[in-house]
Each structure stands twice: as structure tokens, then as C-alpha cells.
CSV table of C-alpha atoms and ligand atoms in Angstrom, one decimal:
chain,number,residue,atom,x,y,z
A,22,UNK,CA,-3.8,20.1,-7.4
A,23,UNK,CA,-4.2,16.6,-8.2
A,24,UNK,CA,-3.0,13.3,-7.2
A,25,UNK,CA,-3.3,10.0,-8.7
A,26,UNK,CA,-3.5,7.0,-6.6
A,27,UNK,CA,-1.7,4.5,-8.8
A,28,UNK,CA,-4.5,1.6,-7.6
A,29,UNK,CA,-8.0,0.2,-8.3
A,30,UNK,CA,-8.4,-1.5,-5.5
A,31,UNK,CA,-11.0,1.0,-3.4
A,32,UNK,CA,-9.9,-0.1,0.2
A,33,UNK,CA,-6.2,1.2,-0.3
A,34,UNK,CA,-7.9,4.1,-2.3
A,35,UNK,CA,-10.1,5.1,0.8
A,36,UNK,CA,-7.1,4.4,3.5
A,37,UNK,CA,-4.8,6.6,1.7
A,38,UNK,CA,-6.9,9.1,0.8
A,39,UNK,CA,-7.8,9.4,4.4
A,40,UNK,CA,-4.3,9.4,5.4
A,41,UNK,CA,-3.6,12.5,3.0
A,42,UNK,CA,-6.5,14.8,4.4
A,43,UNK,CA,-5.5,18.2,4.9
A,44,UNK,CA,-3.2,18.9,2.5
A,45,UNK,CA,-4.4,20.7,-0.8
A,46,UNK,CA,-4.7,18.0,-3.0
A,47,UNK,CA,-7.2,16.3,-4.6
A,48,UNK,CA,-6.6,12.5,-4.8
A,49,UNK,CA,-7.9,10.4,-7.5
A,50,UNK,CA,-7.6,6.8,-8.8
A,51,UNK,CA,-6.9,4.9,-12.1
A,52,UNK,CA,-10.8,4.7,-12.1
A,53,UNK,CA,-10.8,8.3,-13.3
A,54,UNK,CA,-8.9,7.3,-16.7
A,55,UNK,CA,-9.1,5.2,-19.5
A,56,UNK,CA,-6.3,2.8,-20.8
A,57,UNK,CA,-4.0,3.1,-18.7
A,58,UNK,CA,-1.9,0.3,-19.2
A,59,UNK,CA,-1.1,-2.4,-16.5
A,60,UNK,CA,2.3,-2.4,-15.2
A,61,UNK,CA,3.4,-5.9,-14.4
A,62,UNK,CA,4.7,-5.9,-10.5
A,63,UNK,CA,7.0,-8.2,-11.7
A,64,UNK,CA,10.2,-6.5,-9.2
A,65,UNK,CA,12.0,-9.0,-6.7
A,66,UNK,CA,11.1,-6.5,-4.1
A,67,UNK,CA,8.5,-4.0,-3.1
A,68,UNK,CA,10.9,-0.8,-3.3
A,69,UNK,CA,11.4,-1.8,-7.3
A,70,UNK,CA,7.6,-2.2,-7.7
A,71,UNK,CA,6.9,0.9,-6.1
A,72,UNK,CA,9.0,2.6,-8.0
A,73,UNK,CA,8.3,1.1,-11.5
A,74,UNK,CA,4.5,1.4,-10.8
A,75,UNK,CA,4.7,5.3,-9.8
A,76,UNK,CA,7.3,5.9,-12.8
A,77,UNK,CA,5.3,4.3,-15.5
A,78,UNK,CA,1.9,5.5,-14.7
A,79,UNK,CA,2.8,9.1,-13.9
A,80,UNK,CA,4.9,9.2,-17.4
A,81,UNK,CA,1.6,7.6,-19.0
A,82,UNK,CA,-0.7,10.6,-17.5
A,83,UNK,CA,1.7,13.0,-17.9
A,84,UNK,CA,0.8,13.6,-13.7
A,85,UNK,CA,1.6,13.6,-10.1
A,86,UNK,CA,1.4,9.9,-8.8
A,87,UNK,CA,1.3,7.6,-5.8
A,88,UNK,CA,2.3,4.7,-6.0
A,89,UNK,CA,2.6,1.7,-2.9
A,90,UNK,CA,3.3,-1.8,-2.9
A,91,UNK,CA,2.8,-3.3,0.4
A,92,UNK,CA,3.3,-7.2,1.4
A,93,UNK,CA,3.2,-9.3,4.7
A,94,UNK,CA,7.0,-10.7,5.7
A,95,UNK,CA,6.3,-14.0,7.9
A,96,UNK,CA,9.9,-14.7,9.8
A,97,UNK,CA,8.9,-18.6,10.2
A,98,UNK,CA,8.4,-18.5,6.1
A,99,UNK,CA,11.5,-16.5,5.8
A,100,UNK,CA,9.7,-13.9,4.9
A,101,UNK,CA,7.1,-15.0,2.7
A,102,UNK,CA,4.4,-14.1,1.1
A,103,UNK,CA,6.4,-10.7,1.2
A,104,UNK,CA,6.3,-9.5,-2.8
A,105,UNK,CA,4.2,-12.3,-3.7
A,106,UNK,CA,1.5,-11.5,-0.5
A,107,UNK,CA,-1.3,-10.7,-3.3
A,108,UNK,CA,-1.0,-14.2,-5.3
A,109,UNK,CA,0.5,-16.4,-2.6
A,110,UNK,CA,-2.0,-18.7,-3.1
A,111,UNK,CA,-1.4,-19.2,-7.0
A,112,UNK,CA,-3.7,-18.0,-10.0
A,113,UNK,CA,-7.3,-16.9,-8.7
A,114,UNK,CA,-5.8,-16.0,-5.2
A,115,UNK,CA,-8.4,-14.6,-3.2
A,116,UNK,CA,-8.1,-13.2,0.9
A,117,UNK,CA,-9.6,-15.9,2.0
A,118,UNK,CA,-7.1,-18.8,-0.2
A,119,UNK,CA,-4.5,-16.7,0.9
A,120,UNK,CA,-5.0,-16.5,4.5
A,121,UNK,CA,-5.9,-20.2,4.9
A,122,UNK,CA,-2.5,-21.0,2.8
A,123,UNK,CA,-0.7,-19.5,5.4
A,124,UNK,CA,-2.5,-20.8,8.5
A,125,UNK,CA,-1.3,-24.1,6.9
A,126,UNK,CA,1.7,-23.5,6.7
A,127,UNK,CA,2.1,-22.1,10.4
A,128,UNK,CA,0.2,-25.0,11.7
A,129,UNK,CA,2.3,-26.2,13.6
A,130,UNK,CA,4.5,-23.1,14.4
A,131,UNK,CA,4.0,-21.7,17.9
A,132,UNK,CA,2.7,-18.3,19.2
A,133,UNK,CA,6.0,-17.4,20.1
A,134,UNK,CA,7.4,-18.2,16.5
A,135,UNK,CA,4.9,-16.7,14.9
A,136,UNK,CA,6.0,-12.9,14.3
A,137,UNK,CA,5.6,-11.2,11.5
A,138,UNK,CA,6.1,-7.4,9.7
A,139,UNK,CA,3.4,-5.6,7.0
A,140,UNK,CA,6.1,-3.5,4.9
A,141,UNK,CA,4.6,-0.7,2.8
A,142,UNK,CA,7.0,1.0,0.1
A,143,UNK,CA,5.6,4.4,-1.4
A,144,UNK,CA,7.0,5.8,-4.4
A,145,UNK,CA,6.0,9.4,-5.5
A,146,UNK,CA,6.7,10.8,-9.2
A,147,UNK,CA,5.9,13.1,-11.1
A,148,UNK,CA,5.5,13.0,-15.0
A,149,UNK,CA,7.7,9.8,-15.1
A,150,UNK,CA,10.7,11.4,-12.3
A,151,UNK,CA,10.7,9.8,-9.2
A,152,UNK,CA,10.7,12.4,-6.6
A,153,UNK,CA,10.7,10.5,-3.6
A,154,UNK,CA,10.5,7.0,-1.4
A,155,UNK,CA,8.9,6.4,1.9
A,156,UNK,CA,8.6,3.2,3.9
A,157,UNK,CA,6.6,2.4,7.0
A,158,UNK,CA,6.6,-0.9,8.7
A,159,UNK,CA,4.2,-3.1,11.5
A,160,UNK,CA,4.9,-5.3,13.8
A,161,UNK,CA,3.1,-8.2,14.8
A,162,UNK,CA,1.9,-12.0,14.5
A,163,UNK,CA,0.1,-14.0,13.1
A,164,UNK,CA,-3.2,-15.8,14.6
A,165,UNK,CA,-4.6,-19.1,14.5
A,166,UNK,CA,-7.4,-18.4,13.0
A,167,UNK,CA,-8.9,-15.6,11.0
A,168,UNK,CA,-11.2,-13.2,12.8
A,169,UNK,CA,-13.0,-9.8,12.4
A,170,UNK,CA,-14.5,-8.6,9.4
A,171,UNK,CA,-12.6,-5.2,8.4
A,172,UNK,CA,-10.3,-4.4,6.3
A,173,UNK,CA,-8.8,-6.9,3.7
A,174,UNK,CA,-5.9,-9.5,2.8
A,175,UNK,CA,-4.5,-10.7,5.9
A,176,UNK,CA,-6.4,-8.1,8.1
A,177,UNK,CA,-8.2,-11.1,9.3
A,178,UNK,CA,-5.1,-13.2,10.5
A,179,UNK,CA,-2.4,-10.5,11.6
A,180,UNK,CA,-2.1,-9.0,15.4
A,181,UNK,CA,0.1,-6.0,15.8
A,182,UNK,CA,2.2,-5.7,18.5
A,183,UNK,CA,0.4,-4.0,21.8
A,184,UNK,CA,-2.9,-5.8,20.9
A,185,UNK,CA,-4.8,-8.6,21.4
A,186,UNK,CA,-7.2,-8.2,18.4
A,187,UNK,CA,-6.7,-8.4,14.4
A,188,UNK,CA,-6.5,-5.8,12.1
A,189,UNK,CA,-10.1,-7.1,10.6
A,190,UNK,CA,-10.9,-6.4,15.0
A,191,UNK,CA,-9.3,-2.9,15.1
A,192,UNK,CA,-11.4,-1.3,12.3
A,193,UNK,CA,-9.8,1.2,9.9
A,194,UNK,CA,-9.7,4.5,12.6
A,195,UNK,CA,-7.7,2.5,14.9
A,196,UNK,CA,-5.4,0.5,12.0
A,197,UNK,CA,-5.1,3.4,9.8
A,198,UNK,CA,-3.2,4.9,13.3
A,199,UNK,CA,-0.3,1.8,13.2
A,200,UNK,CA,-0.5,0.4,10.3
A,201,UNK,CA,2.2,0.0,7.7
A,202,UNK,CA,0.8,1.9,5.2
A,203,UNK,CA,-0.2,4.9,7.5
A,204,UNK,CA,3.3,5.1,8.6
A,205,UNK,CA,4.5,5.2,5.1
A,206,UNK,CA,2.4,7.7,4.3
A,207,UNK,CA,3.4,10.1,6.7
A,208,UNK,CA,6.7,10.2,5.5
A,209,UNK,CA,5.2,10.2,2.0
A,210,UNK,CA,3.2,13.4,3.2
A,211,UNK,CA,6.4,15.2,3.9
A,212,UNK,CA,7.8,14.5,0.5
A,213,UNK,CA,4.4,15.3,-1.2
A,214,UNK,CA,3.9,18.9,1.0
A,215,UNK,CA,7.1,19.8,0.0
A,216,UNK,CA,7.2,18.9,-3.9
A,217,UNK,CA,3.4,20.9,-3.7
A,218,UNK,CA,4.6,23.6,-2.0
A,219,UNK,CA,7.5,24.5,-4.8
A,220,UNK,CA,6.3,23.0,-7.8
A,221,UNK,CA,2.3,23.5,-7.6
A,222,UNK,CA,2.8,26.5,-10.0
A,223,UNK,CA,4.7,24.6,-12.3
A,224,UNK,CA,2.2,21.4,-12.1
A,225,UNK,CA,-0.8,23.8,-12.7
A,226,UNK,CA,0.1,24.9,-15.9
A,227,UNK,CA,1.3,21.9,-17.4
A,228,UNK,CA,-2.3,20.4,-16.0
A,229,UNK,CA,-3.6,23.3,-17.8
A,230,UNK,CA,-1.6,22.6,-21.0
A,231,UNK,CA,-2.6,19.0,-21.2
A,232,UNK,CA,-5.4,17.2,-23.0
A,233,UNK,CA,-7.3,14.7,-20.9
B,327,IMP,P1,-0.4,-4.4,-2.7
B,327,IMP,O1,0.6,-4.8,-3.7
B,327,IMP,O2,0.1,-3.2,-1.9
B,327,IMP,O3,-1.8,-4.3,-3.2
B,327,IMP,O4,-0.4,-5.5,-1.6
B,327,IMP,C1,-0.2,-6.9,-1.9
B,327,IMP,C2,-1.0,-7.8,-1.0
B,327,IMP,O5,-0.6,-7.6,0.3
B,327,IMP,C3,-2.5,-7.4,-0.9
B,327,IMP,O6,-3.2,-8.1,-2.0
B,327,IMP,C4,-2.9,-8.0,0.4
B,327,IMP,O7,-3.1,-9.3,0.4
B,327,IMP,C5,-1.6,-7.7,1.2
B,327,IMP,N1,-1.7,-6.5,2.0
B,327,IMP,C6,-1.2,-5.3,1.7
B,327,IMP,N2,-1.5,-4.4,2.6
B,327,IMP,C7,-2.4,-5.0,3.5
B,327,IMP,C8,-3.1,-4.6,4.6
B,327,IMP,O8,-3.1,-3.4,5.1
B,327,IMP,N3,-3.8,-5.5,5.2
B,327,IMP,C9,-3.9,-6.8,4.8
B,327,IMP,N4,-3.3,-7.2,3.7
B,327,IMP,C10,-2.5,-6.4,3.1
């Protein structure tokens, strides 16, 4: 059976893809379809862009779809960049203008102040009905400088709790084992096993029954 990764961004494809090995499924991105329209992640929080992204795209495909939207909550920012974490540094917001936005703004914040949660919300539908919502958080802080070269976004700035190194440090075997989105997707896995296992008949013949 198939599942679409609601994403074109190949670093969350490859983590999550990862994350759902085992289970009978072959997972797929937007990459393997044509106009698929954008959906503006335009929600006031990462639950309602989950959702909206997972609804809209599964309902465009007519499939079985993942969807995440994921963001970095800084306590001393109250709680920025949280939904805005991809463009927090304005229009043509890369990692790196991102990162360096919010060493600035920490600069004179101390360790102790410094905490700081990755929230990942992951929506799963199914031909436009939501069937389920999981959410995995991690702990940590945020350095003083960015180190490591892993990963993406704030890899390079954010410590989780129990280390001394950076995501961007840790590599993706170690991170995919604490980070937010790993711990979403375990509970997404339960949802997912369980839809498969009493609708994969159902899904087959509808796959079957639709033009690509
Ligand atoms: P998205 O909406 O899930 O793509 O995440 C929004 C933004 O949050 C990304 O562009 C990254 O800057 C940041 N982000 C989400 N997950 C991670 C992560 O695992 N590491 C570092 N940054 C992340």
C-alpha cells in the first residue's frame, strides 16, 4: 500500500521514511505527482497546518497521506519562531539567516534561560478524512553558536536535553532516536498500522479504481 509524504523537502522525506520501516507500506513524496497544488500553511498553529495540509492533499490524490508541521518553541522568545520557524527570518529565509536571527536575539540571554522545545504535529488522512493526530515533542536549548554539519534548520543551534552536542553533532541515527518528529511518528505508526490493517482492502481497490 501506499503512502504519501505530504513534503518536498528530501531530509524530512528520508527521516520519516526511515521512522516508518517495517510496516507494509510504501512511502512516497509530492515528487511522484504532478500539480499538486500548494497549500498555504497559513494556520495560527501547527496542529491546524497539519491538518489542513494532510486534508487538502489527500482529497487532491484521492490517497493515504502524511502530513507534519513541525517548529522550534524558544521560552525566552515566548515561543517563537514556533509556526513561523521556516520563515522567521522574512522572505528568502534560509537555515543559516534563520539560525543567526535567533542567536541575536538570545544574545544576551543566558545558558540557563535558554530552553527550548521542537514540537512536531502529524496529521494522517485519507481521501480528504482525517483519521488521526499525533504529536511528539524535544526538549532542549539553544547554543551559542551553530555547530555540526547534519541535519537541517536549527539542527546546528539546538541541544537536547541529556547531551552536550547539537542535533547537526548527533547525526540522524542518534536524532532520529529523540527527536520530535521521531516521537510523533511513533504514535503516528500506531494510527497508520491500525487504519492499514482494516482498511488496506478497501484502499486497494479504490487505488485500483483510480487513474493516476
Ligand atoms: P516544517 O513546517 O515541518 O517543514 O518545519 C518548519 C521549520 O522548522 C523548518 O523549515 C525548520 O527550519 C524547522 N524544523 C522543523 N523540524 C526541524 C528539525 O528536525 N531540525 C531543525 N529544524 C527543524
Amino acid at each position: 500500500m501506499e503512502l504519501v509524504v505530504a513534503t518536498r523537502n528530501q531530509d524530512k522525506l528520508k527521516e520519516i521514511s526511515a521512522l516508518l520501516r517495517g510496516l507494509p507500506l510504501e512511502v512516497v513524496s509530492l515528487d511522484n505527482f504532478r500539480n499538486v497544488p500548494e497549500v498555504i500553511e497559513n494556520g495560527r498553529t501547527l496542529e491546524a497546518n497539519a491538518k489542513k495540509k494532510a486534508v487538502h492533499v489527500s482529497r487532491f490524490l484521492g490517497r493515504f497521506v502524511v502530513a507534519d508541521d513541525s517548529g522550534l518553541e524558544i521560552e525566552a522568545l515566548g515561543k517563537e519562531p514556533g509556526v513561523h520557524s521556516a520563515r522567521f527570518s522574512g522572505k528568502g529565509a534560509t537555515y543559516a539567516s534563520n539560525n543567526k536571527k535567533v542567536l541575536k536575539l538570545l544574545n544576551a540571554v543566558p545558558r540557563a534561560k535558554r530552553t527550548a522545545v521542537f514540537r512536531c504535529v502529524i496529521a494522517v488522512a485519507d481521501r480528504g478524512k482525517m483519521v488521526g493526530l499525533a504529536e511528539g515533542r524535544c526538549r532542549g536549548r539553544i547554543g551559542f553558536r551553530p555547530i555540526g554539519r547534519t541535519g537541517f534548520g536549527y539542527d546546528p543551534i539546538f541541544v537536547p536535553y541529556g547531551y552536550k552536542k547539537t542535533f547537526a553533532q548527533l547525526g540522524l541515527k542518534k536524532k532520529n532516536r529523540i527527536s520530535h518528529r521521531s516521537r510523533a511518528l511513533i504514535e503516528a505508526r500506531k494510527i497508520i498500522k491500525r487504519y492499514v490493517l482494516t482498511h488496506s482492502t478497501l484502499l486497494r481497490v479504490n487505488f485500483l479504481e483510480q487513474p493516476c
